[in-house]
Amino acid sequence: MSERPSRTALFLGYLQIGLTSFGGVNAWARRFFVEKKGWLTEQEYAEVLGIGQVLPGPNALNTAIGIGTYFHGATGAIVCALGLFTGPMVLLAAVASLYDTYGQLPLVRAILTGIAAAAAGMVMGTAVKMVTKLRPSRTLLCIGLAAFTLAALKVRMPYVLLMLAPLGLIAAWRELDR
Amino acid sequence: MILLGQILIAFATLSLLAIGGANAVLPEMHRLLVDVHHWMDDATFTQLFALAQAAPGPNILAASVMGWHIAGPAGMMVATLGMLVPAACLAWIMAGLTIRLRGNTWMKPAQFGLVPIAVGLIAASGLIMAQATVTGWAALVIVIAATLFVWRTKYSPLWVLLAGGLVGLVLL
């Protein structure tokens, strides 16, 4: 590794990532830390991201905290998290107040319905894409389908996770063992 | 004050359930905010979520926009803190642990086994959003076209949101 970034550099880095990261933070964060600055190797970033994805809570936040802790402990974590959320929060406060004022105008409502319909398709497309990329075994596919069905039927999510997470872990353990 | 407390508890619960990010926790968020607390209707929920997707930054900030809609700036602060702080504490503890336990053997099975569940939850999110928006054939066409575009091409999904807005302007 070339150098250790200061806390200020981490904050400014995450501020920039937060404001530019359209459509998900992770790809942008990787580009910044690995490609642009070289503060982390590909392997190090993948490890931090992997832990962030297993933990509950937003991946982007978990990863930011992982990276901050890696360089500067608790203060590093706080600096990275603040940097990540400050910019978008200000922007979204503006969006939210505009929505409250103009959201009911017929024209605005039509545009927003269009965006919402597109977002619905985007979320479904992402799910399908992930399935085709992952090529899960039949057992894991069934577990995924069960999660889909239960969530679509609005079963409470703690119950869904309590039922399916142990099954998923056991299945994964056995498949990776082989 | 009671309302702010309720918002805090609702989003703090969601924070610890959000394995797989904002999209995976959407069904539970919808259940709590629309069905249990009646803080907003179906269409508003979906539109706010879509707006947060279109803006830069982590998608989980949908929580902030919804907090604002329920109770103004204070609602936004409470919802955001509720969504972020519990998960952040956990992530911080884990970050400390994993620096010590390098090459952790439990992580691969955990990822491998939990990802299918997250994907299932994400698919359900899409379905719930579609149910809220599809009131006629035009919206249905947008949903199907957006699904195919994101699935089959490598372009940024933001184009889908932009196109959806334009089509909505003309047809809806």
Short mmCIF file of C-alpha atoms in Angstrom, two decimals:
data_model
loop_
_atom_site.label_atom_id
_atom_site.label_comp_id
_atom_site.label_asym_id
_atom_site.label_seq_id
_atom_site.Cartn_x
_atom_site.Cartn_y
_atom_site.Cartn_z
CA MET A 1 0.00 0.00 0.00
CA SER A 2 1.30 3.39 -1.00
CA GLU A 3 0.18 5.72 1.81
CA ARG A 4 -2.20 6.12 4.70
CA PRO A 5 -4.86 8.77 4.03
CA SER A 6 -5.50 11.39 6.72
CA ARG A 7 -8.93 11.75 8.34
CA THR A 8 -9.58 14.88 6.31
CA ALA A 9 -8.71 13.05 3.10
CA LEU A 10 -11.10 10.23 4.04
CA PHE A 11 -13.91 12.68 4.81
CA LEU A 12 -13.42 14.59 1.56
CA GLY A 13 -13.16 11.33 -0.38
CA TYR A 14 -16.44 10.05 0.99
CA LEU A 15 -18.09 13.44 0.52
CA GLN A 16 -17.20 13.20 -3.16
CA ILE A 17 -18.36 9.57 -3.39
CA GLY A 18 -21.67 10.44 -1.70
CA LEU A 19 -22.47 13.22 -4.14
CA THR A 20 -21.46 11.43 -7.33
CA SER A 21 -22.64 7.91 -6.62
CA PHE A 22 -25.76 7.69 -8.73
CA GLY A 23 -27.32 4.23 -8.61
CA GLY A 24 -25.48 2.66 -5.69
CA VAL A 25 -22.32 3.57 -3.82
CA ASN A 26 -20.17 0.45 -3.98
CA ALA A 27 -18.91 0.70 -7.56
CA TRP A 28 -17.96 4.36 -7.02
CA ALA A 29 -16.21 3.67 -3.72
CA ARG A 30 -14.15 0.88 -5.29
CA ARG A 31 -13.09 3.13 -8.14
CA PHE A 32 -12.06 5.87 -5.74
CA PHE A 33 -10.13 3.83 -3.16
CA VAL A 34 -8.60 1.17 -5.40
CA GLU A 35 -8.17 2.71 -8.84
CA LYS A 36 -7.88 6.44 -8.27
CA LYS A 37 -6.06 6.69 -4.94
CA GLY A 38 -4.52 3.24 -4.46
CA TRP A 39 -5.18 3.40 -0.71
CA LEU A 40 -6.56 -0.13 -0.75
CA THR A 41 -5.76 -3.15 -2.90
CA GLU A 42 -8.50 -4.89 -4.86
CA GLN A 43 -8.37 -7.76 -2.35
CA GLU A 44 -8.60 -5.48 0.70
CA TYR A 45 -11.58 -3.63 -0.73
CA ALA A 46 -13.33 -6.90 -1.62
CA GLU A 47 -12.86 -8.16 1.94
CA VAL A 48 -14.28 -5.01 3.54
CA LEU A 49 -17.20 -5.00 1.09
CA GLY A 50 -17.86 -8.70 1.72
CA ILE A 51 -18.21 -8.13 5.46
CA GLY A 52 -20.41 -5.11 4.78
CA GLN A 53 -22.75 -7.23 2.68
CA VAL A 54 -23.13 -9.99 5.27
CA LEU A 55 -23.96 -7.55 8.09
CA PRO A 56 -27.42 -6.02 8.40
CA GLY A 57 -27.78 -2.37 7.49
CA PRO A 58 -26.83 -0.48 4.35
CA ASN A 59 -23.82 -2.05 2.61
CA ALA A 60 -22.40 1.34 1.71
CA LEU A 61 -22.41 2.47 5.35
CA ASN A 62 -20.96 -0.81 6.62
CA THR A 63 -18.18 -0.60 4.04
CA ALA A 64 -17.45 3.05 4.91
CA ILE A 65 -17.17 2.12 8.57
CA GLY A 66 -14.94 -0.84 7.73
CA ILE A 67 -12.61 1.36 5.68
CA GLY A 68 -12.60 4.16 8.28
CA THR A 69 -11.82 1.71 11.10
CA TYR A 70 -9.05 0.12 9.04
CA PHE A 71 -7.18 3.41 8.67
CA HIS A 72 -8.05 5.38 11.82
CA GLY A 73 -10.17 3.33 14.23
CA ALA A 74 -13.37 4.82 15.65
CA THR A 75 -12.75 8.40 14.53
CA GLY A 76 -12.00 7.14 11.02
CA ALA A 77 -15.32 5.31 10.99
CA ILE A 78 -17.21 8.43 12.08
CA VAL A 79 -15.44 10.63 9.53
CA CYS A 80 -16.21 8.25 6.65
CA ALA A 81 -19.87 7.80 7.63
CA LEU A 82 -20.40 11.56 7.99
CA GLY A 83 -18.71 12.22 4.66
CA LEU A 84 -20.86 9.66 2.91
CA PHE A 85 -24.19 10.95 4.18
CA THR A 86 -23.78 14.73 4.49
CA GLY A 87 -24.07 15.62 0.80
CA PRO A 88 -26.98 13.35 -0.16
CA MET A 89 -28.91 14.30 3.01
CA VAL A 90 -28.87 17.99 2.11
CA LEU A 91 -29.95 17.16 -1.42
CA LEU A 92 -32.73 14.84 -0.28
CA ALA A 93 -34.04 17.41 2.20
CA ALA A 94 -34.54 19.69 -0.80
CA VAL A 95 -36.17 16.89 -2.81
CA ALA A 96 -38.49 16.00 0.05
CA SER A 97 -39.66 19.56 0.62
CA LEU A 98 -40.24 20.05 -3.12
CA TYR A 99 -42.26 16.81 -3.13
CA ASP A 100 -44.42 18.04 -0.26
CA THR A 101 -45.08 21.33 -2.07
CA TYR A 102 -45.51 20.18 -5.67
CA GLY A 103 -46.01 16.41 -5.43
CA GLN A 104 -49.77 16.58 -5.93
CA LEU A 105 -49.76 18.66 -9.13
CA PRO A 106 -51.12 16.44 -11.92
CA LEU A 107 -48.11 16.99 -14.18
CA VAL A 108 -45.58 16.24 -11.42
CA ARG A 109 -47.64 13.26 -10.33
CA ALA A 110 -47.55 11.83 -13.87
CA ILE A 111 -43.76 12.15 -14.06
CA LEU A 112 -43.32 10.64 -10.61
CA THR A 113 -45.60 7.71 -11.42
CA GLY A 114 -43.49 7.07 -14.53
CA ILE A 115 -40.27 7.18 -12.49
CA ALA A 116 -41.79 4.92 -9.83
CA ALA A 117 -42.91 2.38 -12.45
CA ALA A 118 -39.41 2.44 -13.94
CA ALA A 119 -37.89 1.98 -10.48
CA ALA A 120 -40.14 -1.04 -9.89
CA GLY A 121 -38.85 -2.56 -13.13
CA MET A 122 -35.30 -1.61 -12.21
CA VAL A 123 -35.54 -3.43 -8.89
CA MET A 124 -37.03 -6.54 -10.52
CA GLY A 125 -34.45 -6.44 -13.32
CA THR A 126 -31.68 -6.25 -10.72
CA ALA A 127 -33.04 -9.33 -8.96
CA VAL A 128 -33.26 -11.32 -12.22
CA LYS A 129 -29.75 -10.22 -13.18
CA MET A 130 -28.39 -11.35 -9.82
CA VAL A 131 -30.03 -14.77 -10.19
CA THR A 132 -28.55 -15.28 -13.66
CA LYS A 133 -25.10 -14.19 -12.41
CA LEU A 134 -25.15 -16.28 -9.23
CA ARG A 135 -26.46 -19.51 -10.81
CA PRO A 136 -27.57 -20.82 -7.40
CA SER A 137 -27.95 -24.53 -6.69
CA ARG A 138 -31.50 -25.90 -6.61
CA THR A 139 -31.62 -25.76 -2.80
CA LEU A 140 -30.48 -22.13 -2.63
CA LEU A 141 -32.84 -21.19 -5.47
CA CYS A 142 -35.76 -22.68 -3.48
CA ILE A 143 -34.68 -20.70 -0.40
CA GLY A 144 -34.61 -17.53 -2.49
CA LEU A 145 -38.04 -18.28 -3.95
CA ALA A 146 -39.37 -18.90 -0.44
CA ALA A 147 -38.02 -15.50 0.66
CA PHE A 148 -39.71 -13.89 -2.36
CA THR A 149 -43.05 -15.58 -1.69
CA LEU A 150 -43.10 -14.84 2.04
CA ALA A 151 -42.11 -11.20 1.53
CA ALA A 152 -44.68 -10.74 -1.26
CA LEU A 153 -47.33 -12.15 1.11
CA LYS A 154 -46.16 -9.55 3.65
CA VAL A 155 -44.99 -11.98 6.29
CA ARG A 156 -43.01 -10.02 8.88
CA MET A 157 -39.37 -9.90 7.90
CA PRO A 158 -37.86 -11.04 11.24
CA TYR A 159 -39.84 -14.28 10.84
CA VAL A 160 -38.70 -14.68 7.24
CA LEU A 161 -35.06 -14.26 8.25
CA LEU A 162 -35.37 -16.50 11.31
CA MET A 163 -36.86 -19.26 9.15
CA LEU A 164 -34.68 -18.98 6.08
CA ALA A 165 -31.28 -17.69 7.24
CA PRO A 166 -30.36 -20.93 9.10
CA LEU A 167 -31.46 -22.99 6.08
CA GLY A 168 -29.39 -20.81 3.75
CA LEU A 169 -26.32 -21.05 5.99
CA ILE A 170 -26.59 -24.84 6.33
CA ALA A 171 -27.07 -25.27 2.58
CA ALA A 172 -24.13 -22.98 1.81
CA TRP A 173 -21.92 -24.75 4.34
CA ARG A 174 -22.63 -28.16 2.83
CA GLU A 175 -22.15 -26.98 -0.76
CA LEU A 176 -18.86 -25.22 -0.02
CA ASP A 177 -17.64 -28.27 1.90
CA ARG A 178 -17.96 -30.46 -1.15
CA MET B 1 -42.86 13.56 20.33
CA ILE B 2 -44.76 10.27 20.33
CA LEU B 3 -44.75 10.30 16.54
CA LEU B 4 -40.98 10.92 16.44
CA GLY B 5 -40.47 8.04 18.88
CA GLN B 6 -42.55 5.76 16.68
CA ILE B 7 -40.57 6.78 13.61
CA LEU B 8 -37.31 6.12 15.44
CA ILE B 9 -38.38 2.66 16.57
CA ALA B 10 -39.73 1.71 13.13
CA PHE B 11 -36.53 2.65 11.30
CA ALA B 12 -34.20 1.26 13.98
CA THR B 13 -35.97 -2.09 13.54
CA LEU B 14 -35.52 -1.86 9.78
CA SER B 15 -31.84 -0.99 10.25
CA LEU B 16 -31.04 -4.33 11.85
CA LEU B 17 -33.16 -6.28 9.34
CA ALA B 18 -31.61 -4.74 6.25
CA ILE B 19 -29.45 -7.66 5.09
CA GLY B 20 -28.90 -6.97 1.41
CA GLY B 21 -29.49 -3.23 1.54
CA ALA B 22 -32.36 -0.86 0.91
CA ASN B 23 -34.08 -2.88 -1.79
CA ALA B 24 -34.25 -6.01 0.33
CA VAL B 25 -35.81 -4.24 3.30
CA LEU B 26 -38.49 -2.48 1.21
CA PRO B 27 -41.26 -5.06 1.81
CA GLU B 28 -40.91 -4.68 5.59
CA MET B 29 -40.64 -0.89 5.26
CA HIS B 30 -43.83 -0.86 3.20
CA ARG B 31 -45.59 -3.07 5.74
CA LEU B 32 -44.61 -0.84 8.68
CA LEU B 33 -45.13 2.58 7.08
CA VAL B 34 -48.21 1.93 4.93
CA ASP B 35 -50.05 -1.04 6.48
CA VAL B 36 -49.24 -0.75 10.20
CA HIS B 37 -48.81 2.99 10.85
CA HIS B 38 -50.76 4.42 7.87
CA TRP B 39 -48.23 7.23 7.58
CA MET B 40 -48.62 7.37 3.77
CA ASP B 41 -50.44 5.62 0.94
CA ASP B 42 -49.09 3.06 -1.50
CA ALA B 43 -48.42 5.52 -4.33
CA THR B 44 -46.62 8.05 -2.13
CA PHE B 45 -44.42 5.33 -0.62
CA THR B 46 -43.39 4.10 -4.04
CA GLN B 47 -42.74 7.57 -5.43
CA LEU B 48 -40.58 8.59 -2.47
CA PHE B 49 -38.59 5.38 -2.77
CA ALA B 50 -38.11 6.01 -6.50
CA LEU B 51 -36.95 9.59 -5.84
CA ALA B 52 -34.32 8.34 -3.39
CA GLN B 53 -33.15 5.85 -6.03
CA ALA B 54 -32.80 8.61 -8.60
CA ALA B 55 -30.75 10.87 -6.29
CA PRO B 56 -27.04 10.23 -5.66
CA GLY B 57 -25.90 8.58 -2.44
CA PRO B 58 -26.87 5.39 -0.65
CA ASN B 59 -30.37 4.18 -1.57
CA ILE B 60 -31.09 3.59 2.10
CA LEU B 61 -31.65 7.35 2.34
CA ALA B 62 -35.18 6.58 1.17
CA ALA B 63 -35.65 6.47 4.95
CA SER B 64 -34.72 10.17 5.19
CA VAL B 65 -37.19 11.25 2.51
CA MET B 66 -39.96 9.24 4.13
CA GLY B 67 -39.13 10.66 7.55
CA TRP B 68 -39.46 14.17 6.12
CA HIS B 69 -42.80 13.32 4.55
CA ILE B 70 -44.15 11.95 7.85
CA ALA B 71 -42.90 14.66 10.21
CA GLY B 72 -40.82 17.32 8.46
CA PRO B 73 -37.11 18.01 9.16
CA ALA B 74 -37.27 16.44 12.64
CA GLY B 75 -38.82 13.33 11.11
CA MET B 76 -36.02 13.22 8.59
CA MET B 77 -33.34 13.38 11.28
CA VAL B 78 -35.00 10.73 13.44
CA ALA B 79 -35.63 8.35 10.53
CA THR B 80 -32.07 8.69 9.25
CA LEU B 81 -30.48 8.20 12.67
CA GLY B 82 -32.77 5.24 13.35
CA MET B 83 -31.84 3.65 10.04
CA LEU B 84 -28.10 4.23 10.36
CA VAL B 85 -26.97 4.13 13.98
CA PRO B 86 -27.87 0.55 15.00
CA ALA B 87 -26.32 -0.93 11.86
CA ALA B 88 -23.31 1.39 12.17
CA CYS B 89 -22.60 0.21 15.73
CA LEU B 90 -22.74 -3.40 14.62
CA ALA B 91 -20.52 -2.72 11.62
CA TRP B 92 -18.00 -0.94 13.84
CA ILE B 93 -17.83 -3.84 16.29
CA MET B 94 -17.42 -6.29 13.42
CA ALA B 95 -14.74 -4.16 11.77
CA GLY B 96 -12.73 -4.31 14.98
CA LEU B 97 -13.19 -8.08 15.24
CA THR B 98 -12.36 -8.91 11.64
CA ILE B 99 -9.14 -6.93 11.67
CA ARG B 100 -8.04 -9.35 14.37
CA LEU B 101 -9.60 -12.45 12.77
CA ARG B 102 -8.07 -12.15 9.32
CA GLY B 103 -9.01 -14.73 6.70
CA ASN B 104 -12.30 -15.46 8.41
CA THR B 105 -13.64 -18.84 7.38
CA TRP B 106 -17.26 -18.14 8.31
CA MET B 107 -17.68 -15.32 5.87
CA LYS B 108 -17.91 -17.25 2.63
CA PRO B 109 -20.75 -19.56 3.72
CA ALA B 110 -22.51 -16.59 5.31
CA GLN B 111 -22.38 -14.62 2.07
CA PHE B 112 -23.18 -17.63 -0.07
CA GLY B 113 -26.20 -18.62 2.01
CA LEU B 114 -27.67 -15.17 2.68
CA VAL B 115 -27.39 -13.70 -0.81
CA PRO B 116 -30.22 -15.88 -2.26
CA ILE B 117 -32.52 -14.67 0.52
CA ALA B 118 -31.58 -11.05 -0.20
CA VAL B 119 -32.26 -11.58 -3.91
CA GLY B 120 -35.68 -13.08 -3.14
CA LEU B 121 -36.49 -10.07 -0.95
CA ILE B 122 -35.35 -7.67 -3.68
CA ALA B 123 -37.63 -9.40 -6.20
CA ALA B 124 -40.53 -9.04 -3.77
CA SER B 125 -39.70 -5.33 -3.43
CA GLY B 126 -40.03 -4.93 -7.19
CA LEU B 127 -43.38 -6.68 -7.14
CA ILE B 128 -44.71 -4.53 -4.30
CA MET B 129 -43.61 -1.34 -6.08
CA ALA B 130 -45.16 -2.55 -9.34
CA GLN B 131 -48.48 -3.25 -7.61
CA ALA B 132 -48.49 0.30 -6.30
CA THR B 133 -47.76 1.95 -9.65
CA VAL B 134 -49.51 -0.17 -12.27
CA THR B 135 -52.94 1.36 -12.67
CA GLY B 136 -53.12 1.10 -16.45
CA TRP B 137 -51.38 -0.35 -19.48
CA ALA B 138 -48.86 2.50 -19.86
CA ALA B 139 -47.39 1.95 -16.40
CA LEU B 140 -47.33 -1.81 -17.02
CA VAL B 141 -45.34 -1.27 -20.21
CA ILE B 142 -42.85 0.93 -18.33
CA VAL B 143 -42.38 -1.74 -15.63
CA ILE B 144 -41.79 -4.53 -18.16
CA ALA B 145 -39.49 -2.43 -20.37
CA ALA B 146 -37.46 -1.28 -17.35
CA THR B 147 -37.10 -4.86 -16.08
CA LEU B 148 -35.83 -6.07 -19.45
CA PHE B 149 -33.49 -3.10 -19.89
CA VAL B 150 -31.82 -3.49 -16.50
CA TRP B 151 -31.62 -7.27 -16.85
CA ARG B 152 -30.31 -7.48 -20.42
CA THR B 153 -28.09 -4.40 -20.81
CA LYS B 154 -25.09 -2.93 -19.00
CA TYR B 155 -26.16 0.72 -19.16
CA SER B 156 -26.71 2.68 -15.96
CA PRO B 157 -30.20 2.11 -14.50
CA LEU B 158 -30.52 5.88 -14.24
CA TRP B 159 -31.49 6.01 -17.92
CA VAL B 160 -34.46 3.83 -17.04
CA LEU B 161 -35.64 6.29 -14.38
CA LEU B 162 -35.22 9.23 -16.76
CA ALA B 163 -37.09 7.46 -19.56
CA GLY B 164 -39.81 6.41 -17.11
CA GLY B 165 -40.32 10.04 -16.09
CA LEU B 166 -40.54 11.19 -19.71
CA VAL B 167 -42.99 8.44 -20.69
CA GLY B 168 -45.02 9.26 -17.60
CA LEU B 169 -45.15 12.91 -18.60
CA VAL B 170 -46.52 12.03 -22.03
CA LEU B 171 -48.80 9.08 -21.31
CA LEU B 172 -49.95 9.09 -17.69
#
